[in-house]
Short mmCIF file of C-alpha atoms in Angstrom, two decimals:
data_model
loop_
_atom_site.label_atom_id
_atom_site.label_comp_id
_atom_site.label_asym_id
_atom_site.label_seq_id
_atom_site.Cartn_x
_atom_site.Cartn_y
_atom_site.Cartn_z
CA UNK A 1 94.49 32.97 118.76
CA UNK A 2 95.49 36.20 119.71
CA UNK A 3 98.31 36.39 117.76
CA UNK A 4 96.07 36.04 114.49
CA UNK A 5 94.09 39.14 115.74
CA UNK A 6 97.22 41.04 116.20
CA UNK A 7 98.77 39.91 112.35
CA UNK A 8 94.54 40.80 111.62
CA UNK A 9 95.11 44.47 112.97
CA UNK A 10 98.08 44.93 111.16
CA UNK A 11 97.01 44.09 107.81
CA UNK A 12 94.12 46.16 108.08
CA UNK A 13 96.00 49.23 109.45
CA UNK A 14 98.37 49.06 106.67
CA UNK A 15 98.72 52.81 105.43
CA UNK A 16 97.50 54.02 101.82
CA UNK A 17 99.79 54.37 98.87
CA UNK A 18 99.99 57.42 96.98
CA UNK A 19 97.72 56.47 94.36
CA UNK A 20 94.98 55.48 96.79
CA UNK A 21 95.76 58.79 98.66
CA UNK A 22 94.90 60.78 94.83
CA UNK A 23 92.24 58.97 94.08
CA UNK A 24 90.67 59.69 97.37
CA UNK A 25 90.96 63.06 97.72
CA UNK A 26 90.01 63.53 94.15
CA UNK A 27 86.86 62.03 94.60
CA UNK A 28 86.52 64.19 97.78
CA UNK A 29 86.33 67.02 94.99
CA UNK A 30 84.56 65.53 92.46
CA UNK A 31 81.94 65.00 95.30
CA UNK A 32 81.72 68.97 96.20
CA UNK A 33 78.52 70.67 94.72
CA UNK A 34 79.54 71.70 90.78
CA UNK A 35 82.92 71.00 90.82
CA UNK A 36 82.47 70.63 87.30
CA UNK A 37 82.34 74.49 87.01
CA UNK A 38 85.56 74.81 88.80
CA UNK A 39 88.88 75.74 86.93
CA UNK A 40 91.04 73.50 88.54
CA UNK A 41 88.69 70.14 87.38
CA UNK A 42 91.04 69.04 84.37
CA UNK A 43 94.04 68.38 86.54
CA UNK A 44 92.17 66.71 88.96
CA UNK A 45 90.73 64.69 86.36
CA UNK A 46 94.30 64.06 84.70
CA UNK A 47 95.52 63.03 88.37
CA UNK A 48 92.86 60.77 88.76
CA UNK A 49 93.11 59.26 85.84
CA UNK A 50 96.77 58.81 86.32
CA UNK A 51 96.21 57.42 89.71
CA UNK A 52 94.55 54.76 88.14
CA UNK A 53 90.69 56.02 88.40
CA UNK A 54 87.88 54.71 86.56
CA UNK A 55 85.99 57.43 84.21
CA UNK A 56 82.63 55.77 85.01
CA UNK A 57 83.18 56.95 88.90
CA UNK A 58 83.83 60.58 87.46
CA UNK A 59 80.90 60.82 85.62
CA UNK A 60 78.50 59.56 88.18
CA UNK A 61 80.12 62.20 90.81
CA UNK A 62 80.38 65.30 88.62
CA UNK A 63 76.72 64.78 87.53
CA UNK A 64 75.09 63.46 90.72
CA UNK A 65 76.88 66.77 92.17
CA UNK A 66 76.13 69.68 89.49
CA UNK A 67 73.75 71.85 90.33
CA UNK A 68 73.74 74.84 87.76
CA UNK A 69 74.65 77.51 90.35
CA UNK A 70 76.26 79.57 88.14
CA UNK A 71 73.68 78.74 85.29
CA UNK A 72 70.88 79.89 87.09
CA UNK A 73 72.75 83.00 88.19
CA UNK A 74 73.48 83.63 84.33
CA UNK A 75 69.71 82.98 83.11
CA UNK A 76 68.01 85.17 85.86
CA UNK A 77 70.61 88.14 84.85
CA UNK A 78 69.44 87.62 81.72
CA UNK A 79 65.59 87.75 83.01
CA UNK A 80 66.80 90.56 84.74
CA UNK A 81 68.65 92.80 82.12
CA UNK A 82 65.29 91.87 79.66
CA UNK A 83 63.23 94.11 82.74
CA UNK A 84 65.35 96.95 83.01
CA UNK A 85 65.67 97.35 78.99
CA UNK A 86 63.53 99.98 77.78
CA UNK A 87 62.34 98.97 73.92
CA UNK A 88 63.07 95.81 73.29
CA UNK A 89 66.06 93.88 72.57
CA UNK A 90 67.94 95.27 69.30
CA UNK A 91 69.84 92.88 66.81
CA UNK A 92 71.45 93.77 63.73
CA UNK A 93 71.10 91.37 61.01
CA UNK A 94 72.31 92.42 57.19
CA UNK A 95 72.80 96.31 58.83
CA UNK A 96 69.26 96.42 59.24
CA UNK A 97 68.26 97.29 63.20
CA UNK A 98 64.82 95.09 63.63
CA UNK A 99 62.89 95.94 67.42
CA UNK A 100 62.15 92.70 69.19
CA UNK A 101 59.45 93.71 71.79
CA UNK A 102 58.40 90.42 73.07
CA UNK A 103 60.41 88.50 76.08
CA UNK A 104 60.12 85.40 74.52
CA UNK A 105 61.64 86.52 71.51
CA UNK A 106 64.93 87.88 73.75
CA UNK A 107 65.14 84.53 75.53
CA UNK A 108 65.54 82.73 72.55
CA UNK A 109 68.00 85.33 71.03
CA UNK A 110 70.33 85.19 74.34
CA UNK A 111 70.54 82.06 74.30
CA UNK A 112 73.41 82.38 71.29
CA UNK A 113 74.42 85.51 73.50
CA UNK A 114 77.74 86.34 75.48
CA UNK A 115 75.89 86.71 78.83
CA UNK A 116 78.39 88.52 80.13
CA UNK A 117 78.24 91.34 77.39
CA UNK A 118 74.24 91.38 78.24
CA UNK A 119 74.33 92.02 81.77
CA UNK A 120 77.13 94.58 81.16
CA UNK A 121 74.72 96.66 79.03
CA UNK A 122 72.39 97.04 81.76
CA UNK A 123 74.27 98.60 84.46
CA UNK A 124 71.87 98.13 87.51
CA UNK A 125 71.78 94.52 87.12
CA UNK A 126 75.60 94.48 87.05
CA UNK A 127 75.73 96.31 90.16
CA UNK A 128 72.80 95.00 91.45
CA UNK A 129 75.17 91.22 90.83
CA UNK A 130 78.50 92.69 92.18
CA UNK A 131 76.97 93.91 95.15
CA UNK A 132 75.20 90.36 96.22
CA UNK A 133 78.13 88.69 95.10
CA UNK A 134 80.33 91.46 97.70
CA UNK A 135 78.13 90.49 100.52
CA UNK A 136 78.03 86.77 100.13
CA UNK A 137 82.19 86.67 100.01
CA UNK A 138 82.58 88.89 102.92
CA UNK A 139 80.12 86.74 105.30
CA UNK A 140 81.77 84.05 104.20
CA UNK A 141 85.57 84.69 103.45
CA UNK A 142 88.02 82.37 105.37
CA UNK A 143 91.54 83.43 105.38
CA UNK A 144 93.01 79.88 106.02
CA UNK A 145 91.01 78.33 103.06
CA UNK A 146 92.05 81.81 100.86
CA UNK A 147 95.90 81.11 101.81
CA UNK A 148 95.91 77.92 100.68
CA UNK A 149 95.96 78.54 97.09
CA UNK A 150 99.88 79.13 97.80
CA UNK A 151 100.01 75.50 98.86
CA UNK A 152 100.70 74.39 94.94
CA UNK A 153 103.83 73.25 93.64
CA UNK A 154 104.43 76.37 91.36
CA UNK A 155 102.61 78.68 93.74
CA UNK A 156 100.92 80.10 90.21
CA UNK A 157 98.07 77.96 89.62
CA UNK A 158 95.70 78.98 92.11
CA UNK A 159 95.78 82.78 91.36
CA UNK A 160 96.03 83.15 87.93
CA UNK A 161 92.59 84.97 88.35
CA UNK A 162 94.12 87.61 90.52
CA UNK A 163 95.29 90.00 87.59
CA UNK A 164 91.77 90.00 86.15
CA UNK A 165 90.14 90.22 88.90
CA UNK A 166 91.70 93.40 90.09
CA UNK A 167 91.15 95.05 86.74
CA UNK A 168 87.63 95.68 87.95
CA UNK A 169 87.13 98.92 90.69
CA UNK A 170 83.83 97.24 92.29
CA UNK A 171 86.22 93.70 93.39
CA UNK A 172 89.72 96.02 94.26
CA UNK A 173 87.06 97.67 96.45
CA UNK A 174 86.27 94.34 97.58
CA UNK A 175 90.05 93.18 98.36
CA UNK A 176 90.53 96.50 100.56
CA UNK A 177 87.30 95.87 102.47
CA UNK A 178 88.70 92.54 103.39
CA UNK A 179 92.17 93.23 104.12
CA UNK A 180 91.08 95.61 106.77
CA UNK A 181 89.43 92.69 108.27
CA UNK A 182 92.31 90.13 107.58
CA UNK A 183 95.39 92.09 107.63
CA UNK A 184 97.25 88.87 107.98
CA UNK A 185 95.62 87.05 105.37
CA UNK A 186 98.80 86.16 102.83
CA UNK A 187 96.60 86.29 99.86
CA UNK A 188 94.60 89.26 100.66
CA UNK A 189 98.26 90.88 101.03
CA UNK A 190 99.12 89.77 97.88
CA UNK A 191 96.17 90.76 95.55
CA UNK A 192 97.20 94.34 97.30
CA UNK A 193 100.63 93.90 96.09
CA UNK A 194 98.97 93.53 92.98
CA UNK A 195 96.88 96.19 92.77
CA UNK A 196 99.49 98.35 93.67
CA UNK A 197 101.94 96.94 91.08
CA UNK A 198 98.81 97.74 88.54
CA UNK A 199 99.44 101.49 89.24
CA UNK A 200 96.22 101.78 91.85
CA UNK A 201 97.99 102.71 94.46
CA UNK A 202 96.31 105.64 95.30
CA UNK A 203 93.21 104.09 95.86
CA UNK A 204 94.83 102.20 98.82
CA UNK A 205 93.53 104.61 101.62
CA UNK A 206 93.46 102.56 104.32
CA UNK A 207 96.80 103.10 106.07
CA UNK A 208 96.44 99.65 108.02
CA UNK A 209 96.55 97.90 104.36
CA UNK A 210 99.34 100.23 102.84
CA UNK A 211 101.64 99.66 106.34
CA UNK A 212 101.82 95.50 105.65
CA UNK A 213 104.38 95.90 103.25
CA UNK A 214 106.75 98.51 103.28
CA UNK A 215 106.96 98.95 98.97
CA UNK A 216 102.94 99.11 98.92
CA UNK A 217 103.07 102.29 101.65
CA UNK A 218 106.19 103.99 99.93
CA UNK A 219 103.77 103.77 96.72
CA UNK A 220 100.97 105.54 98.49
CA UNK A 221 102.89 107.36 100.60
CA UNK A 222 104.57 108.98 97.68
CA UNK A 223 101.22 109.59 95.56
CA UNK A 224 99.78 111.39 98.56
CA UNK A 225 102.95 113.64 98.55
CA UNK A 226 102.44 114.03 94.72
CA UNK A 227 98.91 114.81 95.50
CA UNK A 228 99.96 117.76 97.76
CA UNK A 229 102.92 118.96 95.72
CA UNK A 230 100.00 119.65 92.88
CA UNK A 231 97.66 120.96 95.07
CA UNK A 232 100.30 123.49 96.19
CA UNK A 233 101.02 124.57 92.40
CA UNK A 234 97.12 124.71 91.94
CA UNK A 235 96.62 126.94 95.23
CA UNK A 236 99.54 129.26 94.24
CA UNK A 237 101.69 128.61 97.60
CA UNK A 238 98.43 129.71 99.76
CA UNK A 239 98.51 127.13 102.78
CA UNK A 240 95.11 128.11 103.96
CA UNK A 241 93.09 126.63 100.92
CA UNK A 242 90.87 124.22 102.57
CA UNK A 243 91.89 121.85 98.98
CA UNK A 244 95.91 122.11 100.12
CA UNK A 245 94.67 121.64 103.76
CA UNK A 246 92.73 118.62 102.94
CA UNK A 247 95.91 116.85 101.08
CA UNK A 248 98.32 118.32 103.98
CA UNK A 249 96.17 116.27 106.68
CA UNK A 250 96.06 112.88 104.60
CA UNK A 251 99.71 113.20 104.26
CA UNK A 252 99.73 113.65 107.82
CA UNK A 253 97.79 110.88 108.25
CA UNK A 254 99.34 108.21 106.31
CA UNK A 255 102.73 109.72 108.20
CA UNK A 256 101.71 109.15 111.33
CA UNK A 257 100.05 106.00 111.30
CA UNK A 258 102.69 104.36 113.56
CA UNK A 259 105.88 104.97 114.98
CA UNK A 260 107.90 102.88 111.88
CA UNK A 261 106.02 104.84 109.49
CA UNK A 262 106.43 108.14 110.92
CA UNK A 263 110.71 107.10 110.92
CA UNK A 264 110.21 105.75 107.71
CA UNK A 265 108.92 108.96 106.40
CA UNK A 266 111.22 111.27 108.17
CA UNK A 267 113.73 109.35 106.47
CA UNK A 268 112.11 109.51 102.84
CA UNK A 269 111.22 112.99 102.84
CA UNK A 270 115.30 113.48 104.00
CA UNK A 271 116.38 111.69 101.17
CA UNK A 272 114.30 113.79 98.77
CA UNK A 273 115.38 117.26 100.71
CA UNK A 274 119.19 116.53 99.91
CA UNK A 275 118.57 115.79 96.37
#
């Protein structure tokens, strides 16, 4: 008798294959609130369906799970840019510019509207978006769950939205905010290695950010030197122009940040004085 339990346990503690292993933790996704929205959905969906999934389970997941976050967020920016415009909304139609006063009459034209191009036009509610959007990411950023977007097999997939994001001032503001707070966040350090790459280095002016990686503070140490070199062309040699004295502290500044820097930059500036 108790050898029967024993073979009993066994059997059931036999481990998973690989396909059971998919298939579960792609249903673990497809069960997260709008997954449907996400980017990475089609290769789940391929690797479920390769695992051997059924699409009927897919369907009743992704719908019993979408809640129109982003939907809503697009309709009441909409609502929102149709308060702030002054005049009506204008379309063109045969070159001829025809005044639509009434709201109704905009919510039925956006609805064949970029939404994107309409909040654009109406710059408070874009900042008014970027702002609440700033706020909610930095109450709720995890490093651990940021790094693992490296965890891929190509290392690519997960942050192929880097180089757009960074194209924008308002989220590169963002990504410094943040990497003050999680210097050792791998892809915090990254998206700076980006934006620095992108030519912004000089918007880098936290030193704590710049001193991670030694090619991102040679960048900005070097445009903060290039910043005081033109300053002293501009002030005519005159060291007491509070302008030149301004650039001569931040240079001092980024210098002297730490002990490796302060080497570092004894050593650059003794390569540049024997060339």
């Amino acid at each position: 008798m108790t050898d029967l339990a024993e073979e009993n346990v066994e059997e059931e503690e036999q481990p998973l294959n690989d396909e059971e292993l998919i298939k579960g933790h792609c249903v673990e996704l497809f069960s997260t609130r709008d997954f449907v929205m996400e980017p990475q959905v089609i290769t789940t969906l391929l690797a479920f369906f390769q695992a051997g999934g059924q699409p009927e389970k897919v369907i009743e997941l992704l719908s019993n799970n979408y809640n129109g976050l982003g939907q809503y967020a697009n309709l009441f920016g909409c609502w929102l840019s149709d308060l702030e415009m002054d005049g009506g909304f204008i379309e063109t139609i045969n070159n001829e510019h025809e005044i639509v006063a009434s709201s109704s009459s905009n919510s039925v034209l956006l609805m064949g509207a970029d939404v994107q191009q309409q909040i654009e036009r109406c710059p408070s509610v874009r900042d008014c978006f970027e702002q609440t959007i700033s706020q909610m990411i930095k109450k709720q950023f995890s490093p651990d769950a940021a790094d693992k977007i490296f965890e891929n097999d190509d290392g690519t997939e997960g942050i192929d939205w880097l180089p757009e994001l960074i194209c924008h001032r308002s989220w590169r503001r963002l990504i410094y905010e943040l990497a003050e707070h999680f210097p050792n966040c791998l892809m915090l350090n990254f998206a700076v290695k980006l934006i620095s790459d992108a030519g912004f280095q000089h918007e880098i002016s936290n030193v704590n950010t710049a001193a991670q990686q030694l090619d991102i503070f040679s960048r900005v140490f070097l445009s903060t030197l290039e910043q005081l070199l033109e300053e002293w062309k501009n002030c005519l040699g005159d060291c007491q122009v509070l302008a030149y004295r301004r650039h001569f502290a931040e240079l001092k500044r980024v210098a002297c940040h730490s002990e490796q820097t302060f080497m570092y930059t004894q050593m650059l500036l003794n390569n540049v004085g024997w060339k």
